mmCIF file of C-alpha atoms in Angstrom:
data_model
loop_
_atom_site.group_PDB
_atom_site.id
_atom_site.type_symbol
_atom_site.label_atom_id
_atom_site.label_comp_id
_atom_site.label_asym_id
_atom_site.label_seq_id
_atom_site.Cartn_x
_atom_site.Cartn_y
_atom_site.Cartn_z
ATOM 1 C CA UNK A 1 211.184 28.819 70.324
ATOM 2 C CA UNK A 2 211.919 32.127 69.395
ATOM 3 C CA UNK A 3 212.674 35.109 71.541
ATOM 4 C CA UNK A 4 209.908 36.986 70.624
ATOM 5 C CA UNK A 5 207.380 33.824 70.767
ATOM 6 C CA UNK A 6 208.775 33.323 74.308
ATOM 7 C CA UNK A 7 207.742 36.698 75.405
ATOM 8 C CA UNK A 8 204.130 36.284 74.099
ATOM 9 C CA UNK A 9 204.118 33.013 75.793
ATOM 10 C CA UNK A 10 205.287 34.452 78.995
ATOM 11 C CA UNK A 11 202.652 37.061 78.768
ATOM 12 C CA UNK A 12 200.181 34.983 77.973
ATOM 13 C CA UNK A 13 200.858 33.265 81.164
ATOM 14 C CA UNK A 14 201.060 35.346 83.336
ATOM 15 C CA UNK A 15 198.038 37.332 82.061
ATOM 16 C CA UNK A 16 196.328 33.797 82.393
ATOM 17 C CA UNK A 17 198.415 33.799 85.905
ATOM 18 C CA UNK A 18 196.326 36.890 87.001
ATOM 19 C CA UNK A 19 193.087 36.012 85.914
ATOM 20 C CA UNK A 20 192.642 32.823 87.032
ATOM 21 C CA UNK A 21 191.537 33.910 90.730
ATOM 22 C CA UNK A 22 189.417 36.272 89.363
ATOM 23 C CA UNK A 23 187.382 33.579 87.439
ATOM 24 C CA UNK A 24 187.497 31.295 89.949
ATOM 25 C CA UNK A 25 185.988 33.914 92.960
ATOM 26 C CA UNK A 26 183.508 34.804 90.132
ATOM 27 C CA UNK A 27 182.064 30.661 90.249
ATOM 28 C CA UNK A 28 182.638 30.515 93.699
ATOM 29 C CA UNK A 29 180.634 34.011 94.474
ATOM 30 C CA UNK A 30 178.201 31.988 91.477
ATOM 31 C CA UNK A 31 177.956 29.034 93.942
ATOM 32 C CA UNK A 32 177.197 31.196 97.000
ATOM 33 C CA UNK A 33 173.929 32.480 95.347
ATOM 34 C CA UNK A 34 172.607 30.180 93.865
ATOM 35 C CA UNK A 35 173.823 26.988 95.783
ATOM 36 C CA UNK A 36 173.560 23.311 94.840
ATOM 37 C CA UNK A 37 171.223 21.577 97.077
ATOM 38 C CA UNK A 38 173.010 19.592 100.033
ATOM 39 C CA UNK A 39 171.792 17.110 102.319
ATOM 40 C CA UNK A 40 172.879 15.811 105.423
ATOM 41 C CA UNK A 41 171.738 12.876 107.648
ATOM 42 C CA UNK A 42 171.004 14.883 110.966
ATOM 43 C CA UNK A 43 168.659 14.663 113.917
ATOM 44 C CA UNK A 44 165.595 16.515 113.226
ATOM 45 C CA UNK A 45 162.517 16.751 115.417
ATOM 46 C CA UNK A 46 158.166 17.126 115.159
ATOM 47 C CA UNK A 47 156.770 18.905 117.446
ATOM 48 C CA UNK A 48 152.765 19.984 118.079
ATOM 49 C CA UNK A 49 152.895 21.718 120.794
ATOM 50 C CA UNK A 50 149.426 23.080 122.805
ATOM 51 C CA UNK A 51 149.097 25.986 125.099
ATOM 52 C CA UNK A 52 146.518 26.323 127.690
ATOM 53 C CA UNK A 53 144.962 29.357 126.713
ATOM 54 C CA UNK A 54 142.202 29.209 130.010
ATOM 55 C CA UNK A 55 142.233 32.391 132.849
ATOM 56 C CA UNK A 56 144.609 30.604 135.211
ATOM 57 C CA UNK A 57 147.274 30.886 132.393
ATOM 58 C CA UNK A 58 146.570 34.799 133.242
ATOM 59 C CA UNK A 59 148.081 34.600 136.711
ATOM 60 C CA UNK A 60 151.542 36.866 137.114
ATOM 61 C CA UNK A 61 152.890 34.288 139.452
ATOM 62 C CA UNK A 62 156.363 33.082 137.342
ATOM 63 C CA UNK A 63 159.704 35.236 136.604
ATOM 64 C CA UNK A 64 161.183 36.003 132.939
ATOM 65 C CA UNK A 65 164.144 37.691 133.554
ATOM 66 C CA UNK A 66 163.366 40.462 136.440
ATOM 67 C CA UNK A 67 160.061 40.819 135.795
ATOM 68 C CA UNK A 68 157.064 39.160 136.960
ATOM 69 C CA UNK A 69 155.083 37.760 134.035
ATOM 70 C CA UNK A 70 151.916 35.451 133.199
ATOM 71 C CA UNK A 71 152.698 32.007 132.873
ATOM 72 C CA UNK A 72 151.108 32.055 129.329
ATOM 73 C CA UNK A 73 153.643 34.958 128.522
ATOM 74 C CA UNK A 74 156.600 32.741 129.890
ATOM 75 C CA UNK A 75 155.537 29.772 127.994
ATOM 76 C CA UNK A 76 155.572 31.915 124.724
ATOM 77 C CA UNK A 77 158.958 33.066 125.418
ATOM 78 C CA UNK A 78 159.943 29.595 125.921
ATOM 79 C CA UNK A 79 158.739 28.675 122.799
ATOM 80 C CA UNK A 80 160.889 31.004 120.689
ATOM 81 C CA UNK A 81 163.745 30.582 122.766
ATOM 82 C CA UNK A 82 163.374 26.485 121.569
ATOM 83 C CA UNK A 83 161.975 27.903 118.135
ATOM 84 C CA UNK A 84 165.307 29.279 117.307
ATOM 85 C CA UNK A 85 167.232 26.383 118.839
ATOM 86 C CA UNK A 86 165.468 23.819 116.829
ATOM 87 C CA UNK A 87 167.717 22.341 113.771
ATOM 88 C CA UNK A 88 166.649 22.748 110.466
ATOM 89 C CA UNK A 89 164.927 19.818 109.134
ATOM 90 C CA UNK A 90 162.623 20.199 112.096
ATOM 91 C CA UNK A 91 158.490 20.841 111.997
ATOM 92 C CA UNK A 92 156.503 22.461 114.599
ATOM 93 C CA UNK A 93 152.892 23.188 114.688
ATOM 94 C CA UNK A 94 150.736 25.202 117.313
ATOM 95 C CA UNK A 95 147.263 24.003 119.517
ATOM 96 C CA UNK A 96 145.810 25.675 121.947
ATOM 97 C CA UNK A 97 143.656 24.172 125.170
ATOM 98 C CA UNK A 98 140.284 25.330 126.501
ATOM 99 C CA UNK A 99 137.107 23.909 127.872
ATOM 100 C CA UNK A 100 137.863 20.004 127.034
ATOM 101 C CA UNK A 101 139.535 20.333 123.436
ATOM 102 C CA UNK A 102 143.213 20.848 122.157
ATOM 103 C CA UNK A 103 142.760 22.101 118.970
ATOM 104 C CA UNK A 104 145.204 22.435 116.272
ATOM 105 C CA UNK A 105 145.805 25.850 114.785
ATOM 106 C CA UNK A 106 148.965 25.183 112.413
ATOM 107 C CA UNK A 107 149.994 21.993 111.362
ATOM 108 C CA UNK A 108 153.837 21.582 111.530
ATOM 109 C CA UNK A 109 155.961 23.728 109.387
ATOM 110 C CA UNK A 110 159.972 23.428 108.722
ATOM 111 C CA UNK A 111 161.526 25.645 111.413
ATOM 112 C CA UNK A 112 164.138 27.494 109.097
ATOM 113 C CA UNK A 113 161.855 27.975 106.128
ATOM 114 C CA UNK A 114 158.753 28.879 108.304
ATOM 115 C CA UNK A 115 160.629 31.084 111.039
ATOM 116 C CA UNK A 116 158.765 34.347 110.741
ATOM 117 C CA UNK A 117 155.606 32.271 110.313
ATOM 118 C CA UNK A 118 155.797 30.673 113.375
ATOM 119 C CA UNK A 119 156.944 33.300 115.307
ATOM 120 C CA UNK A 120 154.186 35.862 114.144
ATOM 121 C CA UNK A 121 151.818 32.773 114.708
ATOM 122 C CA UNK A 122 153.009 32.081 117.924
ATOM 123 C CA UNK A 123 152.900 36.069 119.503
ATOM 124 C CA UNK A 124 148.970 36.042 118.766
ATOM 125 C CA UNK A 125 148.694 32.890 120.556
ATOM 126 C CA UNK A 126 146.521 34.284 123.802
ATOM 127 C CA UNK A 127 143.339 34.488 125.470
ATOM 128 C CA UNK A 128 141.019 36.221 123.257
ATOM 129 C CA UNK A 129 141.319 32.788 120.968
ATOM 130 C CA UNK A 130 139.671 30.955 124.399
ATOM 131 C CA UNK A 131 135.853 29.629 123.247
ATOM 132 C CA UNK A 132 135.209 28.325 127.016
ATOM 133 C CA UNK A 133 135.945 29.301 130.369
ATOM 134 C CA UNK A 134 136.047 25.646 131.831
ATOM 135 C CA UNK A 135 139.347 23.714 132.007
ATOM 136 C CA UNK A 136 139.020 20.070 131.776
ATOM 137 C CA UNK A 137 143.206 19.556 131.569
ATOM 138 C CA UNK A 138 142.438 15.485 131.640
ATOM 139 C CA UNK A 139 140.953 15.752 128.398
ATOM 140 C CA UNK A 140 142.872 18.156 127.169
ATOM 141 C CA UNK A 141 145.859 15.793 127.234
ATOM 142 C CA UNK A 142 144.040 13.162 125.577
ATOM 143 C CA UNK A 143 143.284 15.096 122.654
ATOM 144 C CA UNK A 144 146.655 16.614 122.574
ATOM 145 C CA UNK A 145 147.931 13.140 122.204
ATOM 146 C CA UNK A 146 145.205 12.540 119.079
ATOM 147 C CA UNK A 147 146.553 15.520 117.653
ATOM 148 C CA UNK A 148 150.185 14.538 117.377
ATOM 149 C CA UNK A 149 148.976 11.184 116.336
ATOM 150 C CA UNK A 150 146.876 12.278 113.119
ATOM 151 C CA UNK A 151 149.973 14.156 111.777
ATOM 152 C CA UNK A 152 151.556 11.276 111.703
ATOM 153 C CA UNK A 153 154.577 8.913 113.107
ATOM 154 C CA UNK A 154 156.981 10.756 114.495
ATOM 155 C CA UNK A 155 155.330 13.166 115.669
ATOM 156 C CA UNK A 156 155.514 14.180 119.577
ATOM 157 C CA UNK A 157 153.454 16.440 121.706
ATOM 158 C CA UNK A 158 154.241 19.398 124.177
ATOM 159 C CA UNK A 159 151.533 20.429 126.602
ATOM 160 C CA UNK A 160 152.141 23.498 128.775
ATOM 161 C CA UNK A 161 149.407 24.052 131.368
ATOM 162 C CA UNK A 162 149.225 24.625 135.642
ATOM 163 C CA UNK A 163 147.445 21.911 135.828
ATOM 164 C CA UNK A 164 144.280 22.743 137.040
ATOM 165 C CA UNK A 165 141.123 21.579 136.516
ATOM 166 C CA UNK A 166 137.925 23.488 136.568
ATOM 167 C CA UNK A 167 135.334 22.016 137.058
ATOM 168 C CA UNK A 168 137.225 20.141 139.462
ATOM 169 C CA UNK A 169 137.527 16.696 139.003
ATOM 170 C CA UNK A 170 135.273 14.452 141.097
ATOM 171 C CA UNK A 171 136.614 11.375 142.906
ATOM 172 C CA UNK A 172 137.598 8.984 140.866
ATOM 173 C CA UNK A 173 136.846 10.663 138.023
ATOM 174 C CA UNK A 174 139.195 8.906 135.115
ATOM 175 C CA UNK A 175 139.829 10.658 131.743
ATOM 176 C CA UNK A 176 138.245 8.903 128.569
ATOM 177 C CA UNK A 177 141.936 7.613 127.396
ATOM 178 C CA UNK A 178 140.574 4.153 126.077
ATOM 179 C CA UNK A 179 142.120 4.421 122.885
ATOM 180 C CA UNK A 180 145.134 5.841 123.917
ATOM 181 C CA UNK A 181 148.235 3.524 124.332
ATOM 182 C CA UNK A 182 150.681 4.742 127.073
ATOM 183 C CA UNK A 183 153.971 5.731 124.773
ATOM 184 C CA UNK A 184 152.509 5.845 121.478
ATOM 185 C CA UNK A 185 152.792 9.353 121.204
ATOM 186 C CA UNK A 186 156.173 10.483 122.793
ATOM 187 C CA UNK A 187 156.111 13.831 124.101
ATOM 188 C CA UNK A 188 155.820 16.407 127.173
ATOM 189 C CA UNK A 189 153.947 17.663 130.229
ATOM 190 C CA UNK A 190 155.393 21.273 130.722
ATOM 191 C CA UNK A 191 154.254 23.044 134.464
ATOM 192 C CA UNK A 192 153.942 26.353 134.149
ATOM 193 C CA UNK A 193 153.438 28.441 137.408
ATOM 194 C CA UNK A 194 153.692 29.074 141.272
ATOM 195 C CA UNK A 195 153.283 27.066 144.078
ATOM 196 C CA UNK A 196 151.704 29.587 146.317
ATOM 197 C CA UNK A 197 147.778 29.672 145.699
ATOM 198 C CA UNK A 198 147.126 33.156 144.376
ATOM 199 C CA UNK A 199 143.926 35.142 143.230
ATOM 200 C CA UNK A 200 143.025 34.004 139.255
ATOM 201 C CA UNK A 201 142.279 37.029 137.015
ATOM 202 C CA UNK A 202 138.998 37.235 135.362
ATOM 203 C CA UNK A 203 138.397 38.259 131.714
ATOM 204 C CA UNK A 204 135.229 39.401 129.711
ATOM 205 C CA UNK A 205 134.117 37.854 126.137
ATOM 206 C CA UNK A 206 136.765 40.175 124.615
ATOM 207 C CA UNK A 207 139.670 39.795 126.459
ATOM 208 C CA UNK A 208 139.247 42.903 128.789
ATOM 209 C CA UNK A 209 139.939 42.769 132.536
ATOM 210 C CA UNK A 210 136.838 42.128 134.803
ATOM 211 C CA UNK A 211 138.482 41.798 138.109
ATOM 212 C CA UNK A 212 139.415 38.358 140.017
ATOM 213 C CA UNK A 213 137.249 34.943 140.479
ATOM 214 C CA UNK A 214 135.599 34.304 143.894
ATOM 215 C CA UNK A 215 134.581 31.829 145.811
ATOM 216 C CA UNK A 216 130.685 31.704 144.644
ATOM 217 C CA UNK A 217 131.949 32.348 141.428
ATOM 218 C CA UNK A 218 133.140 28.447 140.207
ATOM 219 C CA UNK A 219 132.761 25.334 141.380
ATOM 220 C CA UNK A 220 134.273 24.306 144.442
ATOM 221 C CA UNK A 221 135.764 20.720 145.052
ATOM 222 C CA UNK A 222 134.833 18.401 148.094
ATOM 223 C CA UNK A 223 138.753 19.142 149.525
ATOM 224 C CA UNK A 224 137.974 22.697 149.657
ATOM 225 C CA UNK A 225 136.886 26.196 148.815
ATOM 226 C CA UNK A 226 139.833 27.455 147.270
ATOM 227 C CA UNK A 227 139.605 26.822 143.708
ATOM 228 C CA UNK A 228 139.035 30.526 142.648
ATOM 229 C CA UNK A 229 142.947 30.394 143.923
ATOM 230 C CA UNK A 230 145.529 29.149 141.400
ATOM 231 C CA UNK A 231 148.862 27.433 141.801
ATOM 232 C CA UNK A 232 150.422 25.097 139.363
ATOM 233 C CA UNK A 233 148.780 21.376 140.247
ATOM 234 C CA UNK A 234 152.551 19.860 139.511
ATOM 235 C CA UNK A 235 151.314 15.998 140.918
ATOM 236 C CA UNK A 236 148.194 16.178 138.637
ATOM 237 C CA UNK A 237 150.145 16.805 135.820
ATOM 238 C CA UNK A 238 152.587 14.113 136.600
ATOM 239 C CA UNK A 239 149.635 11.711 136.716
ATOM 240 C CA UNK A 240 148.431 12.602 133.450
ATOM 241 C CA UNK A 241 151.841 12.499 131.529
ATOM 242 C CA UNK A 242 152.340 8.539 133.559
ATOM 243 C CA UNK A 243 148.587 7.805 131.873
ATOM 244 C CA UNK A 244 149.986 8.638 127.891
ATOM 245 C CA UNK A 245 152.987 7.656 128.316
ATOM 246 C CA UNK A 246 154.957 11.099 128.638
ATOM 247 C CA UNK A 247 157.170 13.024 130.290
ATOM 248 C CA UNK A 248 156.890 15.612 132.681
ATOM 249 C CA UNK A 249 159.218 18.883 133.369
ATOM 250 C CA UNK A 250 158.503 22.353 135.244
ATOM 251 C CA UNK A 251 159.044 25.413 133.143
ATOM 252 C CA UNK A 252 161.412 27.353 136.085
ATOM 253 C CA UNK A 253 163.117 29.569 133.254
ATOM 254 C CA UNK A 254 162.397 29.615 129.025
ATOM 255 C CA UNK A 255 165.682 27.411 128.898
ATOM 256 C CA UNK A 256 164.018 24.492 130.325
ATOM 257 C CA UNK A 257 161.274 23.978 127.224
ATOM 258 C CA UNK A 258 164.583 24.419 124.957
ATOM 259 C CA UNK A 259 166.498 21.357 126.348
ATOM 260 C CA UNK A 260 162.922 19.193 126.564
ATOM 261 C CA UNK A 261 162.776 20.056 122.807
ATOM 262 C CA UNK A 262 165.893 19.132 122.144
ATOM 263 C CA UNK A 263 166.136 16.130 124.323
ATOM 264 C CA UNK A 264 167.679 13.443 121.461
ATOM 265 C CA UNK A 265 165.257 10.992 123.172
ATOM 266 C CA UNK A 266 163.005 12.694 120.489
ATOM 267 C CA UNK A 267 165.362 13.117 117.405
ATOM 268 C CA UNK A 268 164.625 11.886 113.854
ATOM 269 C CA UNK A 269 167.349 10.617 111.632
ATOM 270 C CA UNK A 270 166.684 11.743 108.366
ATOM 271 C CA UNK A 271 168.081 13.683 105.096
ATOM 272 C CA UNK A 272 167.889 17.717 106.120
ATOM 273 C CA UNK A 273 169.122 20.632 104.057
ATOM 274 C CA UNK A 274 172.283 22.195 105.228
ATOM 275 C CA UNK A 275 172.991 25.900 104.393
ATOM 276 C CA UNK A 276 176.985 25.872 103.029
ATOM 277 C CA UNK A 277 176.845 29.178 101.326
ATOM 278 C CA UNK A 278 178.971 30.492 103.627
ATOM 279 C CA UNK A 279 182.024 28.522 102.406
ATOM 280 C CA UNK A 280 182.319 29.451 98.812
ATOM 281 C CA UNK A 281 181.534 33.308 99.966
ATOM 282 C CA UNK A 282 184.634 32.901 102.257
ATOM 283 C CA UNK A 283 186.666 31.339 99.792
ATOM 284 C CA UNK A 284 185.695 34.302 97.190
ATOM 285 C CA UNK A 285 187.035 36.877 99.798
ATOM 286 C CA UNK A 286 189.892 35.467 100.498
ATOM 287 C CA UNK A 287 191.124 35.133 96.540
ATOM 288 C CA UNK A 288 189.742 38.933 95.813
ATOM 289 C CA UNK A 289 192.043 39.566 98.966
ATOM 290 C CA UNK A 290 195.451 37.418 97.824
ATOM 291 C CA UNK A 291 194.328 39.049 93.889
ATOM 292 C CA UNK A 292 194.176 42.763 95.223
ATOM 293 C CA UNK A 293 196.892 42.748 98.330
ATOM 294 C CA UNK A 294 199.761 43.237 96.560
ATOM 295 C CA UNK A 295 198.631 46.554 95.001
ATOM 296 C CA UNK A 296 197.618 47.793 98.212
ATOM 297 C CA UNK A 297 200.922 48.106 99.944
ATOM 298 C CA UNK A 298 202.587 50.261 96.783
ATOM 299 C CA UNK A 299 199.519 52.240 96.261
ATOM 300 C CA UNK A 300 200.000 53.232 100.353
ATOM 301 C CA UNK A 301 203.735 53.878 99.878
ATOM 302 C CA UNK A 302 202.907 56.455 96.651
ATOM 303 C CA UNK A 303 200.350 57.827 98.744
ATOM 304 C CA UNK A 304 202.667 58.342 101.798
ATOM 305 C CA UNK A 305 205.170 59.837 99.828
ATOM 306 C CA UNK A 306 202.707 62.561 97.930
ATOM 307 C CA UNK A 307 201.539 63.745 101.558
ATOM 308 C CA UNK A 308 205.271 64.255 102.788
ATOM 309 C CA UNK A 309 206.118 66.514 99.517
#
């Protein structure tokens, strides 16, 4: 090989040398944008998950941070605390509880595509969307069990309520659960709410404040005259949650519906998309950062050396 054919090659190489990390953060910048689809096995989990909506749920008797909230506003917060907690791969879907009914408002979504969705769902979750003032929490369960059922296998329930019944329930009164087999529908009894018996808040047709419930105001049971009074009925709901099949758990802080939700009890093995973007990005940096470094250190020195002249 000649001399002058050597040179050539040697710059040929080592302008090849040079602008090989360029190219390659280029495809791996490529990659970070528009990233081949990757799947993972990883636990996932289905949730429909019901609020009590009815005026006890109005009662400032539970803590959410240092101030003294409802226990509907605590159960919301515990909701997005879980909501951004849950993997992706995951569904959730929203009911809400009044009269005798759960009824389904959003059929379960994918967590990370649906985020906003849920979340903007979820905030207008709330009173004014209550049809009835009664609060037959018996059936309420039972059709918060049918509605985790019709979505399908797989899918658990979450029920957040204080428990208490109004009408109350007469003795030996048992809830129509005939076609309901205890554990076919895994899922949750949440308690939201104080133990102290406090006054229950009433509400007009639109939501406005009306003052509190009274004595003559509802029906009283044959134990007492106190059920204008509100405190969370924590051994009623553990009944109910032994009838389906469920389990039960008081909602002391908004951490405490994250772990239920996250309890692997309830996982789901199955393929999940998994977000690697992150890894060609990094690997893109760190070439335009080896490429570029060595001119950095000169270019500092000339510029040193102008400012001292």
């Amino acid at each position: 090989m000649t001399p002058t054919a050597l040179r050539r090659w040697r710059s040929a190489w080592q302008r090849m040398r040079a602008a090989w990390p360029l190219a390659l953060a280029m495809l791996l910048l490529a990659l970070a944008v528009w990233p081949p689809r990757v799947q993972w096995q990883r636990p996932v989990f289905h949730w429909q998950v019901s609020f009590d909506i009815t005026q006890s749920m109005n009662v400032e008797d539970v803590q959410l941070g240092d101030a003294r909230v409802s226990r509907l506003t605590l159960a919301r917060a515990a909701m997005r605390d879980a909501l951004a907690a849950l993997p992706c791969g995951s569904r959730v879907g929203w009911s809400v509880f009044a009269d005798y009914r759960s009824l389904m408002i959003l059929a379960p979504l994918e967590v990370c595509s649906h985020y906003e969705e849920l979340l903007a769902t979820l905030e207008r979750i709330g009173e004014r969307m209550r049809w009835a003032n009664a609060s037959n929490i018996s059936k309420g369960v039972g059709w918060a069990v049918r509605g985790a059922r019709s979505m399908g296998p797989g899918t658990a329930f979450v029920f957040l309520s204080d428990g208490q019944e109004a009408p109350p329930l007469r003795a030996n009164d048992a809830p129509p659960m005939a076609d309901i087999t205890p554990g076919e529908v895994k899922g949750w009894l949440i308690g939201v709410g104080g133990d102290a018996p406090v006054p229950i808040p009433r509400t007009d047709g639109s939501g406005q404040a009306a003052g509190y419930w009274r004595p003559g105001d509802v029906v009283q049971g044959a134990a007492g005259r106190d059920e204008h009074l509100s405190s969370l009925r924590e051994e009623h709901l553990r009944t109910l949650a032994g009838l389906v099949g469920a389990d039960y758990r008081r909602l002391h802080t908004a951490h405490a519906l994250r772990d239920a939700l996250l309890d692997r009890r309830f996982a789901q093995s199955q393929p999940a998309d998994v977000d690697l973007r992150w890894i060609p990005a990094l690997l893109a940096l760190l070439l335009l950062v080896w490429c570029f470094a060595p001119d950095i250190g000169p270019l500092v020195a000339r510029r040193s050396a102008t400012r001292l002249a």
